[in-house]
PDB file of C-alpha atoms in Angstrom:
ATOM      1  CA  MET A   1     -13.375 -42.674   8.110  1.00 90.00           C
ATOM      2  CA  PHE A   2     -10.629 -41.537  10.453  1.00 97.00           C
ATOM      3  CA  THR A   3      -9.633 -43.854  13.300  1.00 97.00           C
ATOM      4  CA  GLN A   4      -8.375 -42.668  16.657  1.00 98.00           C
ATOM      5  CA  TYR A   5      -4.963 -43.973  17.722  1.00 98.00           C
ATOM      6  CA  GLN A   6      -5.506 -46.628  20.365  1.00 97.00           C
ATOM      7  CA  LEU A   7      -3.117 -46.702  23.294  1.00 98.00           C
ATOM      8  CA  PRO A   8      -0.982 -49.870  23.452  1.00 97.00           C
ATOM      9  CA  TYR A   9      -0.562 -49.302  27.203  1.00 96.00           C
ATOM     10  CA  ALA A  10      -2.824 -48.844  30.219  1.00 98.00           C
ATOM     11  CA  ASN A  11      -3.949 -45.386  31.318  1.00 98.00           C
ATOM     12  CA  ASN A  12      -1.693 -45.608  34.377  1.00 98.00           C
ATOM     13  CA  ALA A  13       1.384 -46.740  32.435  1.00 98.00           C
ATOM     14  CA  LEU A  14       2.813 -43.224  32.107  1.00 98.00           C
ATOM     15  CA  GLU A  15       2.901 -42.538  35.838  1.00 98.00           C
ATOM     16  CA  PRO A  16       4.493 -40.722  37.573  1.00 98.00           C
ATOM     17  CA  VAL A  17       5.058 -38.391  34.586  1.00 98.00           C
ATOM     18  CA  ILE A  18       1.398 -38.282  33.531  1.00 98.00           C
ATOM     19  CA  ASP A  19      -1.305 -39.493  35.891  1.00 98.00           C
ATOM     20  CA  GLU A  20      -3.978 -42.050  35.051  1.00 98.00           C
ATOM     21  CA  LEU A  21      -6.891 -39.580  35.148  1.00 98.00           C
ATOM     22  CA  THR A  22      -5.161 -37.199  32.744  1.00 98.00           C
ATOM     23  CA  VAL A  23      -4.526 -39.984  30.227  1.00 98.00           C
ATOM     24  CA  ALA A  24      -8.087 -41.290  30.536  1.00 98.00           C
ATOM     25  CA  THR A  25      -9.560 -37.817  30.072  1.00 98.00           C
ATOM     26  CA  HIS A  26      -7.102 -36.605  27.443  1.00 98.00           C
ATOM     27  CA  HIS A  27      -7.253 -39.687  25.234  1.00 98.00           C
ATOM     28  CA  GLY A  28     -10.680 -41.045  26.081  1.00 98.00           C
ATOM     29  CA  LYS A  29     -12.556 -37.733  25.998  1.00 98.00           C
ATOM     30  CA  HIS A  30     -10.640 -34.952  24.209  1.00 98.00           C
ATOM     31  CA  HIS A  31      -8.967 -37.054  21.520  1.00 98.00           C
ATOM     32  CA  ALA A  32     -12.129 -39.082  20.945  1.00 98.00           C
ATOM     33  CA  ALA A  33     -14.121 -35.871  20.505  1.00 98.00           C
ATOM     34  CA  TYR A  34     -11.682 -34.520  17.922  1.00 98.00           C
ATOM     35  CA  THR A  35     -11.912 -37.794  16.007  1.00 98.00           C
ATOM     36  CA  ALA A  36     -15.704 -37.737  16.001  1.00 98.00           C
ATOM     37  CA  GLY A  37     -15.766 -34.071  15.035  1.00 98.00           C
ATOM     38  CA  LEU A  38     -13.398 -34.653  12.140  1.00 98.00           C
ATOM     39  CA  ASN A  39     -15.382 -37.589  10.810  1.00 98.00           C
ATOM     40  CA  ALA A  40     -18.618 -35.599  10.915  1.00 98.00           C
ATOM     41  CA  ALA A  41     -17.121 -32.575   9.142  1.00 98.00           C
ATOM     42  CA  ALA A  42     -15.162 -34.624   6.611  1.00 97.00           C
ATOM     43  CA  GLU A  43     -18.265 -36.609   5.687  1.00 97.00           C
ATOM     44  CA  LYS A  44     -20.208 -33.406   5.038  1.00 96.00           C
ATOM     45  CA  ALA A  45     -17.342 -31.979   2.982  1.00 96.00           C
ATOM     46  CA  GLY A  46     -16.936 -35.168   0.965  1.00 96.00           C
ATOM     47  CA  VAL A  47     -13.292 -35.636   1.978  1.00 96.00           C
ATOM     48  CA  ALA A  48     -13.573 -38.541   4.407  1.00 96.00           C
ATOM     49  CA  ASP A  49     -11.474 -40.775   2.169  1.00 95.00           C
ATOM     50  CA  MET A  50      -8.441 -38.459   2.056  1.00 96.00           C
ATOM     51  CA  PRO A  51      -5.300 -39.207   4.098  1.00 97.00           C
ATOM     52  CA  ILE A  52      -5.192 -36.790   7.030  1.00 98.00           C
ATOM     53  CA  GLU A  53      -1.835 -35.256   6.066  1.00 97.00           C
ATOM     54  CA  GLU A  54      -3.105 -34.573   2.546  1.00 97.00           C
ATOM     55  CA  LEU A  55      -6.352 -33.154   3.891  1.00 97.00           C
ATOM     56  CA  LEU A  56      -4.625 -30.740   6.289  1.00 98.00           C
ATOM     57  CA  ALA A  57      -2.286 -29.621   3.518  1.00 97.00           C
ATOM     58  CA  SER A  58      -5.163 -28.733   1.184  1.00 96.00           C
ATOM     59  CA  LEU A  59      -7.667 -26.981   3.451  1.00 96.00           C
ATOM     60  CA  ASP A  60      -7.986 -24.081   1.016  1.00 94.00           C
ATOM     61  CA  LYS A  61      -9.723 -26.427  -1.422  1.00 94.00           C
ATOM     62  CA  ILE A  62     -12.703 -26.799   0.917  1.00 95.00           C
ATOM     63  CA  GLU A  63     -15.064 -24.097  -0.281  1.00 93.00           C
ATOM     64  CA  ASP A  64     -17.475 -24.055   2.657  1.00 96.00           C
ATOM     65  CA  GLU A  65     -15.888 -21.777   5.272  1.00 96.00           C
ATOM     66  CA  ALA A  66     -17.533 -23.436   8.260  1.00 97.00           C
ATOM     67  CA  LEU A  67     -16.497 -26.916   7.154  1.00 97.00           C
ATOM     68  CA  ARG A  68     -12.989 -25.702   6.354  1.00 97.00           C
ATOM     69  CA  LYS A  69     -12.654 -24.270   9.857  1.00 97.00           C
ATOM     70  CA  ALA A  70     -14.104 -27.403  11.449  1.00 97.00           C
ATOM     71  CA  ILE A  71     -11.721 -29.682   9.582  1.00 97.00           C
ATOM     72  CA  LYS A  72      -8.769 -27.450  10.421  1.00 97.00           C
ATOM     73  CA  ASN A  73      -9.602 -27.558  14.129  1.00 98.00           C
ATOM     74  CA  GLN A  74     -11.008 -31.066  14.505  1.00 98.00           C
ATOM     75  CA  GLY A  75      -8.615 -32.570  11.972  1.00 98.00           C
ATOM     76  CA  GLY A  76      -5.687 -30.828  13.598  1.00 98.00           C
ATOM     77  CA  GLY A  77      -6.760 -32.108  16.992  1.00 98.00           C
ATOM     78  CA  TYR A  78      -7.099 -35.620  15.584  1.00 98.00           C
ATOM     79  CA  TYR A  79      -3.735 -35.617  13.809  1.00 98.00           C
ATOM     80  CA  ASN A  80      -1.839 -33.864  16.592  1.00 98.00           C
ATOM     81  CA  HIS A  81      -3.092 -36.213  19.283  1.00 98.00           C
ATOM     82  CA  ASN A  82      -2.466 -39.317  17.182  1.00 98.00           C
ATOM     83  CA  LEU A  83       1.155 -38.203  16.904  1.00 98.00           C
ATOM     84  CA  TYR A  84       1.469 -37.200  20.560  1.00 98.00           C
ATOM     85  CA  PHE A  85       0.116 -40.443  21.996  1.00 98.00           C
ATOM     86  CA  SER A  86       2.026 -42.627  19.533  1.00 98.00           C
ATOM     87  CA  THR A  87       5.397 -41.130  20.484  1.00 98.00           C
ATOM     88  CA  ILE A  88       5.099 -41.393  24.266  1.00 98.00           C
ATOM     89  CA  GLY A  89       4.891 -44.588  26.277  1.00 98.00           C
ATOM     90  CA  PRO A  90       6.357 -46.759  29.015  1.00 98.00           C
ATOM     91  CA  GLU A  91       8.747 -48.505  26.636  1.00 95.00           C
ATOM     92  CA  GLY A  92      11.222 -47.627  23.905  1.00 95.00           C
ATOM     93  CA  SER A  93      14.531 -45.793  23.734  1.00 97.00           C
ATOM     94  CA  ARG A  94      14.703 -42.643  25.852  1.00 97.00           C
ATOM     95  CA  VAL A  95      17.285 -41.041  23.582  1.00 97.00           C
ATOM     96  CA  PRO A  96      17.333 -40.639  19.788  1.00 97.00           C
ATOM     97  CA  VAL A  97      18.770 -43.517  17.822  1.00 89.00           C
ATOM     98  CA  GLY A  98      20.132 -44.202  14.359  1.00 92.00           C
ATOM     99  CA  LYS A  99      20.059 -41.600  11.610  1.00 95.00           C
ATOM    100  CA  LEU A 100      17.803 -39.324  13.619  1.00 97.00           C
ATOM    101  CA  ALA A 101      20.298 -39.108  16.476  1.00 97.00           C
ATOM    102  CA  ALA A 102      23.055 -38.080  14.086  1.00 97.00           C
ATOM    103  CA  LYS A 103      20.815 -35.515  12.396  1.00 98.00           C
ATOM    104  CA  ILE A 104      19.801 -33.986  15.732  1.00 98.00           C
ATOM    105  CA  ASP A 105      23.467 -33.579  16.665  1.00 98.00           C
ATOM    106  CA  GLU A 106      24.238 -32.066  13.270  1.00 98.00           C
ATOM    107  CA  THR A 107      21.278 -29.668  13.347  1.00 98.00           C
ATOM    108  CA  PHE A 108      21.166 -28.571  16.972  1.00 98.00           C
ATOM    109  CA  GLY A 109      24.660 -29.336  18.258  1.00 98.00           C
ATOM    110  CA  SER A 110      23.630 -32.045  20.694  1.00 98.00           C
ATOM    111  CA  PHE A 111      20.587 -33.834  22.063  1.00 98.00           C
ATOM    112  CA  ASP A 112      20.707 -31.680  25.197  1.00 98.00           C
ATOM    113  CA  ALA A 113      20.759 -28.520  23.080  1.00 98.00           C
ATOM    114  CA  PHE A 114      17.784 -29.799  21.096  1.00 98.00           C
ATOM    115  CA  LYS A 115      15.825 -30.504  24.282  1.00 98.00           C
ATOM    116  CA  GLU A 116      16.554 -27.043  25.607  1.00 98.00           C
ATOM    117  CA  LYS A 117      15.403 -25.378  22.378  1.00 98.00           C
ATOM    118  CA  ILE A 118      12.195 -27.334  21.869  1.00 98.00           C
ATOM    119  CA  ALA A 119      11.323 -27.054  25.571  1.00 98.00           C
ATOM    120  CA  ALA A 120      11.657 -23.275  25.283  1.00 98.00           C
ATOM    121  CA  LEU A 121       9.229 -23.280  22.345  1.00 98.00           C
ATOM    122  CA  ALA A 122       6.792 -25.481  24.252  1.00 98.00           C
ATOM    123  CA  THR A 123       6.829 -23.465  27.455  1.00 98.00           C
ATOM    124  CA  GLY A 124       6.853 -20.172  25.559  1.00 98.00           C
ATOM    125  CA  GLN A 125       3.809 -20.962  23.413  1.00 98.00           C
ATOM    126  CA  PHE A 126       1.223 -18.355  24.377  1.00 97.00           C
ATOM    127  CA  GLY A 127      -2.011 -20.067  25.348  1.00 97.00           C
ATOM    128  CA  SER A 128      -2.937 -23.523  24.130  1.00 98.00           C
ATOM    129  CA  GLY A 129      -0.844 -25.145  21.437  1.00 98.00           C
ATOM    130  CA  TRP A 130       2.016 -27.440  20.503  1.00 98.00           C
ATOM    131  CA  ALA A 131       5.749 -27.688  19.948  1.00 98.00           C
ATOM    132  CA  TRP A 132       7.082 -29.783  17.072  1.00 98.00           C
ATOM    133  CA  LEU A 133      10.068 -31.616  15.736  1.00 98.00           C
ATOM    134  CA  SER A 134       9.477 -31.903  12.000  1.00 98.00           C
ATOM    135  CA  THR A 135      11.305 -33.070   8.916  1.00 98.00           C
ATOM    136  CA  ASN A 136      11.051 -32.777   5.162  1.00 97.00           C
ATOM    137  CA  ALA A 137      11.664 -35.336   2.436  1.00 94.00           C
ATOM    138  CA  SER A 138      15.357 -34.388   2.406  1.00 96.00           C
ATOM    139  CA  GLY A 139      15.721 -35.275   6.084  1.00 97.00           C
ATOM    140  CA  GLU A 140      16.301 -31.744   7.356  1.00 98.00           C
ATOM    141  CA  LEU A 141      15.015 -31.106  10.881  1.00 98.00           C
ATOM    142  CA  PHE A 142      13.000 -28.160  12.147  1.00 98.00           C
ATOM    143  CA  ILE A 143      11.531 -27.140  15.489  1.00 98.00           C
ATOM    144  CA  SER A 144       8.544 -24.832  15.832  1.00 98.00           C
ATOM    145  CA  ASN A 145       5.434 -24.137  17.853  1.00 98.00           C
ATOM    146  CA  SER A 146       1.812 -23.607  16.846  1.00 98.00           C
ATOM    147  CA  PRO A 147      -1.325 -22.225  18.490  1.00 98.00           C
ATOM    148  CA  ASN A 148      -4.526 -24.167  19.070  1.00 98.00           C
ATOM    149  CA  GLN A 149      -4.696 -27.285  16.844  1.00 98.00           C
ATOM    150  CA  ASP A 150      -2.532 -25.909  14.044  1.00 98.00           C
ATOM    151  CA  ASN A 151       0.576 -27.798  12.968  1.00 98.00           C
ATOM    152  CA  PRO A 152       3.329 -27.453  10.352  1.00 98.00           C
ATOM    153  CA  ILE A 153       1.163 -29.205   7.765  1.00 98.00           C
ATOM    154  CA  SER A 154      -1.877 -26.947   8.064  1.00 97.00           C
ATOM    155  CA  GLU A 155       0.462 -23.951   8.308  1.00 97.00           C
ATOM    156  CA  GLY A 156       1.740 -24.753   4.827  1.00 96.00           C
ATOM    157  CA  THR A 157       5.409 -25.255   5.710  1.00 97.00           C
ATOM    158  CA  GLY A 158       5.759 -28.442   3.702  1.00 95.00           C
ATOM    159  CA  ASN A 159       7.290 -30.128   6.746  1.00 98.00           C
ATOM    160  CA  ILE A 160       5.891 -33.220   8.471  1.00 98.00           C
ATOM    161  CA  PRO A 161       5.906 -33.438  12.296  1.00 98.00           C
ATOM    162  CA  ILE A 162       7.575 -36.496  13.783  1.00 98.00           C
ATOM    163  CA  LEU A 163       7.284 -35.513  17.458  1.00 98.00           C
ATOM    164  CA  ALA A 164       4.573 -33.467  19.192  1.00 98.00           C
ATOM    165  CA  ILE A 165       4.604 -31.815  22.610  1.00 98.00           C
ATOM    166  CA  ASP A 166       1.063 -30.977  23.698  1.00 98.00           C
ATOM    167  CA  VAL A 167       0.858 -27.838  25.829  1.00 98.00           C
ATOM    168  CA  TRP A 168      -2.899 -27.493  25.992  1.00 98.00           C
ATOM    169  CA  GLU A 169      -3.827 -27.282  29.658  1.00 98.00           C
ATOM    170  CA  HIS A 170      -5.811 -30.527  29.479  1.00 97.00           C
ATOM    171  CA  ALA A 171      -2.517 -32.354  28.810  1.00 98.00           C
ATOM    172  CA  TYR A 172      -1.006 -31.490  32.182  1.00 98.00           C
ATOM    173  CA  TYR A 173      -3.160 -29.305  34.421  1.00 98.00           C
ATOM    174  CA  LEU A 174      -4.579 -32.007  36.728  1.00 97.00           C
ATOM    175  CA  LYS A 175      -1.072 -32.890  37.902  1.00 97.00           C
ATOM    176  CA  TYR A 176       1.096 -29.856  37.191  1.00 98.00           C
ATOM    177  CA  LYS A 177      -1.468 -27.047  37.543  1.00 98.00           C
ATOM    178  CA  ASN A 178       0.047 -23.902  35.967  1.00 97.00           C
ATOM    179  CA  LEU A 179       3.620 -25.257  35.991  1.00 98.00           C
ATOM    180  CA  ARG A 180       3.875 -26.035  32.289  1.00 98.00           C
ATOM    181  CA  ALA A 181       7.675 -26.038  32.323  1.00 98.00           C
ATOM    182  CA  ASP A 182       7.713 -28.834  34.916  1.00 98.00           C
ATOM    183  CA  TYR A 183       5.501 -30.984  32.687  1.00 98.00           C
ATOM    184  CA  VAL A 184       7.589 -30.313  29.576  1.00 98.00           C
ATOM    185  CA  LYS A 185      10.803 -31.162  31.412  1.00 98.00           C
ATOM    186  CA  VAL A 186       9.672 -34.606  32.574  1.00 98.00           C
ATOM    187  CA  LEU A 187       7.822 -35.433  29.344  1.00 98.00           C
ATOM    188  CA  PHE A 188      11.205 -36.353  27.884  1.00 98.00           C
ATOM    189  CA  ASP A 189      11.251 -39.269  30.352  1.00 98.00           C
ATOM    190  CA  ILE A 190       8.437 -40.986  28.438  1.00 98.00           C
ATOM    191  CA  ILE A 191       9.181 -40.052  24.820  1.00 98.00           C
ATOM    192  CA  ASN A 192       9.661 -43.218  22.769  1.00 98.00           C
ATOM    193  CA  TRP A 193      12.463 -42.290  20.400  1.00 98.00           C
ATOM    194  CA  ASP A 194      12.109 -45.583  18.529  1.00 98.00           C
ATOM    195  CA  ALA A 195       8.690 -44.345  17.405  1.00 98.00           C
ATOM    196  CA  VAL A 196      10.065 -40.910  16.505  1.00 98.00           C
ATOM    197  CA  GLU A 197      12.851 -42.561  14.501  1.00 97.00           C
ATOM    198  CA  ALA A 198      10.254 -44.621  12.631  1.00 97.00           C
ATOM    199  CA  ASN A 199       8.399 -41.416  11.764  1.00 97.00           C
ATOM    200  CA  TYR A 200      11.620 -39.865  10.546  1.00 98.00           C
ATOM    201  CA  GLU A 201      12.393 -42.845   8.346  1.00 96.00           C
ATOM    202  CA  ARG A 202       8.865 -42.816   6.932  1.00 95.00           C
ATOM    203  CA  VAL A 203       9.149 -39.202   5.783  1.00 96.00           C
ATOM    204  CA  ALA A 204      12.845 -38.830   5.024  1.00 93.00           C
ATOM    205  CA  GLY A 205      13.899 -42.380   4.246  1.00 75.00           C
ATOM    206  CA  LYS A 206      12.323 -42.544   0.802  1.00 55.00           C
TER     207      LYS A 206
END
């Protein structure tokens, strides 16, 4: 059974960047629905005991087309939101630290250059979707964007996301309306880079 990430902070703890109602609706309704949908589909497909990263990487092994599509969408929504909510918060470093900081500088030139590039991918994503900072087992970094609830794992890149920027309208529309770029810009004020560093170490520190 897949368990929804539980917020270690109150729904109003991300203000003024993200308002209390958005967090309550986004996490308490949307994310909860993806989790329930994944559990229902995974149970029917007999894959409820698989780790989510492994499941998303092997969708082609699910023979039933409807279940495969459901797990791709619901499982992607579950995984993507777990990552998103676990890497934002009222506490933690607001700039990259440790090995990740050095790798960002090496890969993108500077932290500011990285922010500019990933923000462009986030704001430029047509329709609903995500922007990602991902890594592989060798510690190389990649930025990308994906539509809907896809991610670098389900897309078959072999890379593992360590930071997610949600640009579905439900992530920002109550406060920012159609001004997605404004939301993306201030989201960096609540990214917890200690959590992103821990993700990086988990994937690339082996």
